[in-house]
Structures are given as C-alpha cells and as structure tokens.
Short mmCIF file of C-alpha atoms in Angstrom, two decimals:
data_model
loop_
_atom_site.label_atom_id
_atom_site.label_comp_id
_atom_site.label_asym_id
_atom_site.label_seq_id
_atom_site.Cartn_x
_atom_site.Cartn_y
_atom_site.Cartn_z
CA MET N 6 121.46 65.75 107.79
CA SER N 7 118.26 65.72 105.75
CA LEU N 8 114.64 66.67 106.22
CA ALA N 9 113.80 62.99 106.17
CA GLU N 10 115.91 62.58 109.31
CA HIS N 11 113.74 65.21 110.95
CA ASN N 12 110.66 63.23 109.93
CA VAL N 13 109.14 66.25 108.21
CA THR N 14 106.30 64.71 106.24
CA ALA N 15 103.39 66.95 107.15
CA PRO N 16 99.93 65.69 106.16
CA LYS N 17 98.53 67.79 103.31
CA ALA N 18 95.46 68.91 105.29
CA ASP N 19 97.66 70.44 108.01
CA GLU N 20 100.36 72.06 105.83
CA ASP N 21 98.84 75.53 105.59
CA ALA N 22 98.27 75.86 109.33
CA PHE N 23 101.77 74.54 109.94
CA LYS N 24 103.41 77.03 107.58
CA ASN N 25 101.37 80.05 108.71
CA ASP N 26 101.47 79.53 112.49
CA PRO N 27 104.97 79.62 114.05
CA THR N 28 103.63 78.02 117.25
CA ALA N 29 101.98 75.10 115.50
CA SER N 30 103.57 71.66 115.40
CA LEU N 31 103.09 68.41 113.56
CA ASP N 32 104.39 65.27 115.21
CA GLY N 33 106.45 67.56 117.46
CA ILE N 34 108.07 69.41 114.55
CA ARG N 35 107.80 73.21 114.51
CA PRO N 36 108.47 75.57 111.57
CA LYS N 37 111.80 76.67 113.04
CA ASP N 38 112.88 73.01 113.13
CA VAL N 39 112.07 72.68 109.44
CA THR N 40 114.06 75.83 108.71
CA ALA N 41 117.05 74.48 110.61
CA ALA N 42 116.83 71.20 108.75
CA ALA N 43 116.55 72.98 105.39
CA LYS N 44 119.63 75.08 106.16
CA ALA N 45 121.58 71.99 107.10
CA LEU N 46 120.44 70.31 103.92
CA LEU N 47 121.51 73.24 101.76
CA LYS N 48 124.89 73.21 103.50
CA ASP N 49 125.16 69.52 102.61
CA SER N 50 124.17 70.35 99.03
CA THR N 51 126.99 72.90 98.87
CA THR N 52 129.44 70.26 100.10
CA ARG N 53 128.24 67.89 97.40
CA GLY N 54 128.68 70.64 94.82
CA GLY N 55 125.28 70.88 93.15
CA GLY N 56 125.68 74.37 91.68
CA ILE N 57 125.42 74.97 87.92
CA GLN N 58 127.19 77.39 85.60
CA MET N 59 126.44 77.67 81.89
CA GLN N 60 129.01 80.07 80.44
CA ASP N 61 128.66 81.70 77.01
CA VAL N 62 126.91 78.61 75.64
CA VAL N 63 126.20 78.59 71.91
CA LYS N 64 123.81 76.16 70.24
CA ILE N 65 123.12 76.20 66.50
CA TYR N 66 120.85 73.60 64.96
CA PRO N 67 121.90 72.20 61.55
CA GLY N 68 120.52 74.36 58.74
CA ALA N 69 119.43 77.15 61.09
CA THR N 70 120.33 80.77 60.39
CA LYS N 71 119.94 81.90 64.00
CA ARG N 72 121.43 80.64 67.22
CA ALA N 73 119.09 78.67 69.47
CA LEU N 74 121.34 79.70 72.38
CA ASP N 75 123.29 82.92 71.88
CA ASP N 76 126.15 83.29 74.41
CA PHE N 77 123.76 81.92 77.02
CA ASN N 78 124.77 82.38 80.67
CA LEU N 79 123.16 80.91 83.79
CA ASP N 80 124.45 80.55 87.35
CA ILE N 81 122.45 78.46 89.85
CA LYS N 82 123.29 77.99 93.52
CA PRO N 83 123.19 74.53 95.14
CA GLY N 84 119.69 73.60 96.30
CA GLU N 85 118.05 76.38 94.28
CA MET N 86 115.06 76.01 91.97
CA VAL N 87 115.40 78.19 88.88
CA VAL N 88 112.60 78.39 86.33
CA LEU N 89 113.36 79.21 82.69
CA LEU N 90 110.30 81.01 81.34
CA GLY N 91 109.52 82.14 77.83
CA GLY N 92 107.41 81.70 74.75
CA SER N 93 107.79 79.08 72.05
CA GLY N 94 111.17 79.15 70.31
CA CYS N 95 112.92 81.27 72.95
CA GLY N 96 115.49 78.53 73.70
CA LYS N 97 114.39 77.42 77.17
CA SER N 98 114.08 73.70 76.34
CA THR N 99 117.30 73.85 74.31
CA ALA N 100 119.08 75.26 77.37
CA LEU N 101 117.73 72.40 79.51
CA ARG N 102 118.65 69.72 76.97
CA SER N 103 122.13 71.22 76.56
CA LEU N 104 122.61 71.12 80.32
CA ALA N 105 121.51 67.48 80.36
CA GLY N 106 123.89 66.57 77.54
CA LEU N 107 121.08 65.72 75.14
CA GLU N 108 122.24 68.45 72.76
CA ASP N 109 125.79 69.11 71.57
CA ILE N 110 126.83 72.73 71.94
CA GLN N 111 129.07 74.67 69.57
CA GLY N 112 130.58 77.02 72.13
CA GLY N 113 130.89 77.77 75.82
CA ARG N 114 131.17 75.59 78.92
CA ILE N 115 128.83 73.82 81.34
CA LEU N 116 129.97 73.24 84.91
CA VAL N 117 128.31 71.32 87.75
CA GLY N 118 129.83 71.71 91.19
CA GLY N 119 132.79 73.44 89.60
CA GLN N 120 133.53 70.46 87.31
CA ASP N 121 133.42 70.94 83.54
CA VAL N 122 130.88 68.48 82.13
CA THR N 123 130.70 70.00 78.63
CA GLY N 124 131.93 66.86 76.88
CA VAL N 125 130.67 64.36 79.46
CA PRO N 126 128.07 61.80 78.23
CA VAL N 127 124.47 62.07 79.44
CA ASN N 128 124.69 59.03 81.72
CA LYS N 129 127.77 60.41 83.50
CA ARG N 130 126.37 63.83 84.43
CA GLU N 131 124.51 62.71 87.59
CA MET N 132 121.34 64.41 86.41
CA ALA N 133 117.75 63.22 86.14
CA MET N 134 115.13 64.60 83.77
CA VAL N 135 111.33 64.55 83.87
CA PHE N 136 109.67 65.20 80.51
CA GLN N 137 106.21 66.36 79.51
CA ALA N 138 105.62 62.79 78.30
CA TYR N 139 105.98 60.56 81.34
CA SER N 140 108.03 57.86 79.50
CA LEU N 141 107.03 55.16 81.97
CA PHE N 142 107.16 51.44 81.18
CA PRO N 143 103.56 50.21 80.82
CA HIS N 144 104.48 46.58 81.58
CA MET N 145 105.94 47.57 84.96
CA THR N 146 104.24 48.55 88.21
CA ALA N 147 104.85 51.95 89.78
CA VAL N 148 107.50 50.61 92.15
CA GLU N 149 109.24 48.72 89.34
CA ASN N 150 109.38 51.91 87.27
CA VAL N 151 110.96 53.77 90.16
CA GLU N 152 113.46 50.94 90.69
CA PHE N 153 114.56 50.88 87.06
CA GLY N 154 117.34 53.48 87.25
CA LEU N 155 118.68 51.90 90.41
CA GLU N 156 118.74 48.45 88.79
CA VAL N 157 120.72 49.83 85.84
CA ARG N 158 123.22 51.21 88.35
CA GLY N 159 123.64 47.79 89.94
CA VAL N 160 121.81 48.46 93.21
CA GLY N 161 120.72 45.22 94.91
CA ARG N 162 117.08 44.17 94.89
CA ASP N 163 116.31 44.77 98.57
CA GLU N 164 118.06 48.14 98.64
CA ARG N 165 116.43 49.42 95.46
CA ARG N 166 112.99 48.31 96.65
CA LYS N 167 113.55 50.20 99.91
CA ILE N 168 114.64 53.35 98.06
CA ALA N 169 111.77 53.09 95.56
CA MET N 170 109.18 52.81 98.32
CA GLU N 171 110.69 55.81 100.10
CA GLN N 172 110.38 57.86 96.93
CA LEU N 173 106.80 56.75 96.32
CA GLU N 174 106.03 57.74 99.90
CA LEU N 175 107.61 61.13 99.23
CA VAL N 176 105.27 61.75 96.27
CA GLY N 177 102.25 60.34 98.11
CA LEU N 178 101.89 57.12 96.12
CA ALA N 179 103.11 54.39 98.47
CA ASP N 180 99.65 52.82 98.44
CA GLN N 181 99.74 52.66 94.62
CA ALA N 182 103.09 50.89 94.38
CA THR N 183 101.76 47.65 92.86
CA LYS N 184 99.56 49.32 90.25
CA TYR N 185 100.56 49.32 86.59
CA THR N 186 101.06 52.82 85.30
CA GLN N 187 98.27 52.60 82.72
CA GLN N 188 95.89 52.08 85.64
CA MET N 189 96.87 55.47 87.07
CA SER N 190 95.74 59.01 86.30
CA GLY N 191 97.98 61.48 84.47
CA GLY N 192 98.85 63.25 87.71
CA GLN N 193 99.76 59.95 89.39
CA GLN N 194 101.91 58.91 86.42
CA GLN N 195 103.81 62.19 86.58
CA ARG N 196 104.39 61.60 90.29
CA VAL N 197 105.86 58.19 89.47
CA ALA N 198 108.14 59.83 86.88
CA LEU N 199 109.27 62.33 89.51
CA ALA N 200 109.91 59.56 92.07
CA ARG N 201 111.94 57.64 89.47
CA ALA N 202 114.06 60.71 88.78
CA LEU N 203 114.69 61.37 92.48
CA ALA N 204 115.46 57.73 93.31
CA ILE N 205 118.93 57.91 91.78
CA LYS N 206 119.74 60.92 93.99
CA PRO N 207 120.74 63.22 91.13
CA ARG N 208 122.94 66.24 91.69
CA VAL N 209 120.60 68.15 89.39
CA LEU N 210 116.90 67.61 88.60
CA LEU N 211 115.65 68.85 85.21
CA LEU N 212 111.93 69.37 84.57
CA ASP N 213 110.86 70.03 80.96
CA GLU N 214 107.27 71.35 81.06
CA PRO N 215 106.25 68.38 83.23
CA LEU N 216 102.73 69.66 83.91
CA SER N 217 101.56 70.91 80.53
CA ALA N 218 99.64 67.71 79.67
CA LEU N 219 97.53 67.86 82.84
CA ASP N 220 94.22 69.61 83.50
CA ALA N 221 94.23 72.89 85.42
CA LYS N 222 93.32 71.61 88.89
CA VAL N 223 95.80 68.71 88.79
CA ARG N 224 98.50 71.06 87.50
CA VAL N 225 98.15 73.33 90.52
CA GLN N 226 98.18 70.40 92.96
CA LEU N 227 101.22 68.76 91.38
CA ARG N 228 103.01 72.09 90.96
CA ASP N 229 102.77 72.67 94.70
CA GLU N 230 103.80 69.06 95.35
CA ILE N 231 106.92 69.40 93.20
CA ARG N 232 107.94 72.53 95.08
CA ARG N 233 107.39 70.82 98.45
CA ILE N 234 109.45 67.82 97.40
CA GLN N 235 112.23 70.00 95.99
CA LEU N 236 112.47 71.92 99.24
CA ASN N 237 112.46 68.67 101.24
CA THR N 238 115.21 67.05 99.18
CA GLY N 239 117.29 70.18 98.56
CA THR N 240 117.98 69.07 94.97
CA THR N 241 119.26 71.74 92.61
CA THR N 242 116.46 72.03 90.06
CA VAL N 243 115.91 73.64 86.65
CA PHE N 244 112.25 73.86 85.64
CA VAL N 245 111.21 74.89 82.12
CA THR N 246 107.71 76.26 81.47
CA HIS N 247 105.80 78.77 79.36
CA ASP N 248 103.22 79.28 82.16
CA GLN N 249 104.01 82.46 84.11
CA GLU N 250 101.72 81.62 87.03
CA GLU N 251 103.48 78.27 87.37
CA ALA N 252 106.86 79.99 87.35
CA LEU N 253 105.87 82.64 89.89
CA ALA N 254 104.48 79.98 92.24
CA VAL N 255 107.48 77.63 92.47
CA ALA N 256 110.70 79.45 91.65
CA ASP N 257 113.45 80.78 93.85
CA ARG N 258 114.43 82.76 90.76
CA ILE N 259 112.95 83.07 87.27
CA GLY N 260 115.00 83.57 84.14
CA VAL N 261 112.91 85.16 81.37
CA MET N 262 114.30 84.03 78.01
CA ASN N 263 114.11 85.75 74.64
CA HIS N 264 116.00 84.91 71.44
CA GLY N 265 118.33 82.42 73.09
CA ARG N 266 119.35 84.61 76.02
CA ILE N 267 118.12 85.43 79.50
CA GLU N 268 116.74 88.98 79.49
CA GLN N 269 116.45 89.09 83.26
CA ILE N 270 116.79 86.64 86.14
CA ALA N 271 115.47 87.52 89.58
CA ALA N 272 113.23 86.41 92.43
CA PRO N 273 109.56 86.29 91.32
CA GLN N 274 108.50 89.39 93.27
CA ASN N 275 111.45 91.46 92.03
CA LEU N 276 110.90 90.30 88.47
CA TYR N 277 107.24 91.33 88.59
CA GLN N 278 107.70 94.63 90.39
CA ARG N 279 111.03 95.71 88.88
CA PRO N 280 111.24 94.46 85.27
CA ALA N 281 114.48 95.43 83.56
CA THR N 282 113.16 95.47 79.99
CA GLU N 283 109.94 96.07 78.10
CA TYR N 284 109.84 92.40 77.08
CA VAL N 285 109.97 91.21 80.70
CA ALA N 286 107.37 93.76 81.82
CA THR N 287 104.91 92.72 79.11
CA PHE N 288 105.60 88.98 79.30
CA ILE N 289 105.18 88.66 83.08
CA GLY N 290 101.65 89.51 84.18
CA LEU N 291 99.38 92.18 82.76
CA THR N 292 100.54 95.71 82.00
CA ASN N 293 99.14 98.91 80.53
CA ARG N 294 101.13 101.00 78.03
CA LEU N 295 100.29 104.57 78.98
CA PRO N 296 101.62 107.75 77.35
CA GLY N 297 103.83 109.92 79.53
CA VAL N 298 106.57 112.52 79.65
CA SER N 299 109.82 111.27 81.20
CA ASN N 300 113.05 112.78 82.49
CA GLY N 301 114.47 109.31 83.19
CA GLU N 302 113.80 109.45 86.92
CA GLU N 303 110.09 110.15 86.93
CA ALA N 304 107.28 110.50 84.43
CA VAL N 305 103.99 112.34 84.35
CA VAL N 306 101.15 110.01 83.37
CA PHE N 307 97.53 111.23 83.31
CA GLY N 308 98.70 114.19 85.43
CA GLN N 309 100.26 111.95 88.09
CA ARG N 310 103.99 111.88 88.88
CA VAL N 311 105.24 108.27 88.68
CA PRO N 312 108.76 107.26 89.81
CA LEU N 313 110.69 105.30 87.19
CA LEU N 314 112.73 102.12 87.35
CA PRO N 315 116.38 101.99 86.19
CA ASN N 316 116.93 101.84 82.41
CA SER N 317 113.82 103.94 81.78
CA LYS N 318 113.74 106.04 78.64
CA LYS N 319 113.66 109.84 78.57
CA GLY N 320 111.41 111.75 76.22
CA ASP N 321 108.40 113.97 75.67
CA LEU N 322 106.30 110.97 74.66
CA VAL N 323 107.21 107.59 76.09
CA ALA N 324 105.25 104.47 76.98
CA VAL N 325 105.05 103.97 80.73
CA LEU N 326 104.27 100.37 81.69
CA VAL N 327 101.81 100.44 84.57
CA ARG N 328 100.42 97.29 86.23
CA PRO N 329 96.59 97.12 86.48
CA GLU N 330 96.74 97.06 90.29
CA ASN N 331 98.72 100.31 90.21
CA LEU N 332 95.78 102.22 88.73
CA THR N 333 92.87 103.72 90.67
CA LEU N 334 89.28 103.95 89.48
CA LYS N 335 86.60 106.36 90.74
CA ARG N 336 83.18 107.26 89.41
CA THR N 337 83.07 110.60 87.64
CA GLY N 338 82.00 113.17 90.21
CA GLU N 339 83.24 111.12 93.18
CA THR N 340 86.75 112.58 93.07
CA ASP N 341 87.94 116.17 93.07
CA SER N 342 91.53 115.23 92.24
CA LYS N 343 93.08 116.95 89.25
CA VAL N 344 94.96 113.83 88.19
CA GLY N 345 93.48 111.08 86.06
CA GLU N 346 91.67 110.73 82.75
CA HIS N 347 88.00 110.20 82.04
CA ALA N 348 87.10 106.76 80.75
CA ARG N 349 84.09 104.56 80.04
CA VAL N 350 83.68 101.07 81.48
CA GLU N 351 83.65 98.37 78.77
CA VAL N 352 83.88 95.08 80.68
CA ILE N 353 83.88 94.10 84.36
CA HIS N 354 85.59 90.81 85.28
CA PHE N 355 84.67 89.62 88.78
CA LEU N 356 87.39 87.17 89.86
CA GLY N 357 86.44 86.50 93.46
CA ALA N 358 88.92 88.37 95.65
CA VAL N 359 89.76 90.85 92.90
CA ALA N 360 87.96 92.54 90.03
CA ARG N 361 89.36 93.73 86.71
CA VAL N 362 87.71 96.59 84.86
CA ASP N 363 88.47 97.22 81.18
CA CYS N 364 87.99 100.86 80.24
CA GLU N 365 88.31 103.06 77.16
CA ILE N 366 89.88 106.46 77.74
CA SER N 367 87.43 109.11 76.55
CA THR N 368 90.00 111.81 75.73
CA GLY N 369 90.61 111.84 71.99
CA GLU N 370 94.17 113.22 72.17
CA TYR N 371 95.58 109.71 72.68
CA GLN N 372 94.35 108.43 69.31
CA HIS N 373 97.49 109.56 67.52
CA TRP N 374 99.71 107.93 70.14
CA ASN N 375 97.71 104.69 69.98
CA LYS N 376 97.87 104.20 66.19
CA GLY N 377 94.55 105.92 65.55
CA GLU N 378 92.60 103.97 68.17
CA GLN N 379 91.13 105.05 71.47
CA LEU N 380 93.40 104.12 74.37
CA LYS N 381 92.21 101.18 76.51
CA VAL N 382 93.33 100.36 80.04
CA THR N 383 92.74 97.58 82.55
CA VAL N 384 92.33 98.41 86.24
CA GLN N 385 92.56 95.73 88.93
CA LEU N 386 91.38 96.31 92.48
CA PRO N 387 90.16 94.30 95.47
CA ALA N 388 86.59 93.22 94.85
CA ASN N 389 85.39 95.02 97.98
CA GLU N 390 86.79 98.30 96.59
CA LEU N 391 84.79 98.07 93.36
CA PRO N 392 82.39 101.05 93.33
CA ALA N 393 78.92 99.84 94.30
CA GLY N 394 76.66 99.30 91.33
CA LEU N 395 79.37 99.96 88.76
CA ALA N 396 78.12 98.86 85.35
CA VAL N 397 79.24 98.69 81.73
CA GLY N 398 78.92 102.12 80.13
CA ASP N 399 79.51 104.08 83.35
CA ASP N 400 81.86 107.07 83.28
CA VAL N 401 84.88 106.83 85.56
CA VAL N 402 88.22 108.53 86.24
CA VAL N 403 91.37 106.41 85.97
CA ALA N 404 94.69 107.49 87.48
CA PRO N 405 98.05 105.82 88.15
CA ARG N 406 99.38 105.36 91.67
CA PRO N 407 102.88 106.75 92.40
CA VAL N 408 104.45 103.27 92.15
CA ALA N 409 107.71 102.73 90.25
CA ALA N 410 107.22 101.76 86.61
CA LEU N 411 109.35 101.31 83.49
CA ALA N 412 109.33 103.89 80.68
CA CYS N 413 110.28 102.69 77.22
#
C-alpha cells in the first residue's frame, strides 16, 4: 500500500487547511486516511528493510592527522528522515559519502536493512544521492533526465517514461517535462534532480546540502516540498546541512556532529529544549551564557532558581545556558520582584510575531566573569508583550524563567 494508492496529492493552496482541520477533506481524503496510509507505508518500508546502521565507522583521509569520522555511530529506522547538522569540517558530508560508498572507510561497518554493505560498490547499494550541484544533463529534457537511471537499469521505454512522468508529477513539474534543464530555474532543476533520484525507487535517499545554492525564498519552498515528498514516499532519508532552521523544519531526528562524531541525536524539539552538551546548546538556536551557582540539580541565576538538565555541572560559578525566550524583561520600576538584574537596552529587533531585545547588564560584578567586559544578554518575547514605547537606552530588569537549562 502506498500514499499514491490513496490518491493523496493535495493541492498546495489547500495543504495548510487540510493538515490543521481534522474534519477537512480533499478529494474525499481526510487527515486520518493519510495517517493510515502513512502507517501502512512505513510497515511496507520495514518489510523492505530500509533501516541504516553505521557502526564504529572510521574514516581517515590520506595525509590527515585527525580522523574525519571517529568511531562514528548512527542508527536510522525505516522511513525516517535524519538530518546531520554541523559546521564546516565536522564530518557530516564524509558520513553521507561513506554511507553511499563514495568514500572507503578504514574501520567499522555499514548495514542497510540488516545487510552489511561495507564493501559493496556504489551502484549495488540501492541508494540515490542528490548533490548541491544538480548534475543534470543539459542536452536532455527534464523527463529524459529523470529516465536516465531507469534506462541504465534496463527498464523499457514505455515503462520508464511512465515512471518518470509520475515522479515529475510528484515534484510538481509534469508540465515542464519537455523543457531542457538550462531553461529551468535553480529550484526547478533541483526538483528534477530529486525526481531522478526517486525514480529508481532507492532504499535510501541521500541529500548533500541540496538547497544551499538557492535563494532564501526558494529554499524554504523546496525544503517543505522535500519533506512532503519524503513523507509521501516513505523513503529512508539522510539529509546533510549546516542550516539549523532547515534541519529543525524537516527532520524526524537531528544528529549534531562535532569532530567526526554525533554529540547528540534527538527529535528537533527535544534537541532544542534539552541539549546534552554545551556545543549542542550553543550550536542550535540562540543562547545566553549567564553566571550562576549550581548544585547539579538547580542553579540560582540573577536571584532566580532554575532547574537544571542532566549532565549539568556543579560549582559556585558556572555558566547557565538560557534561551532568549526563557528570559523576562520589565521596565525598571514596573516590577517589585526581587529576582532579576538591571540592564540597559542596546538594540531592539522587531521580527514580526516576536521581538528580540539586546541588553547590557548594568551590574559591574559580572565583568570579572565575562573576561573584563560588561555582560550582554538577548531577550526574546512575543511582539505584543514588548513594553509600550520601549527604546534604546531605557533601563530594564531582566530575569530568567524557571525553565530547565544546562549548566557547564
């Protein structure tokens, strides 16, 4: 059973209403029908064995003094989309290329569906990869590009044309089938590359920063499209990016990489709200490093008791990592609370639904802790909660909310 058999191809304009209203329907399909189809598809994916295990993988490039992958471990369930996120040189693309068979590894094993594919050639791994560079054939039309992998596999002309048109329909380009790729926009070309990858029905889809060459608006549109298609097809997918917003938007789970290893892998919300290490907390989203006193279970920060996450450090002077939205801001004189520190507003960023306020803590005692500089903090709050008339230079009181944070 597949989503295609349920005819779930909701028009883009109606998708939001469809997803948000359980009573809504499109062509007679209701959200619960889609859920049932998705579950059946994931069950089918399990039967086909699309799960991935990378076990203690080691990759050392010739002449290098450090390992690109250092006992790297990753376990992905069938039908899941996992995003590998990290800065340049962290090993995320090396992990993807090793999984694809494009890089030889010096240690460890790679399994797909329980089968060891460590020494299996690239063309025998039943994987498809979409690169940052689209790698399309300019002398071929869109449909011919999509057909190419099928032709190599010996699929007959009529059958491969049927499959190619189905894939172009899936990515919203059926009406562009006869265009040459150089006549198409960057976003359209990347859609063709995605359709070509999906046409061969891979057990695993690999995406290596596929959106980084596109402008911001197209990136968001295509990012959402890739997630929709991945959910529709149920293909086990590994997506590599350095863009945290991109990762948070599409992933079932995110693996944050550092020095050739995964520091933490978790669902986006858990990763953001419950970081396991200082690196994860500072790499994902914005965070403030505030001085506090910790007993390992809770800390006192600006006079406020703050519960602590597991692995938090104890000490009389620790850094407590507090998200901007977990700070409050009041004008001086508008609060009689004994918690909080006085600060001065430096910059106000109005971002539509939310506002960010950069402040400098007025109390001089934090200079020693902050390497001789006044402590600065960023507060984020709903725009309608911004104090009326707040301006640069105003005196305010900043205090943490009692929301779990990491002390390090």
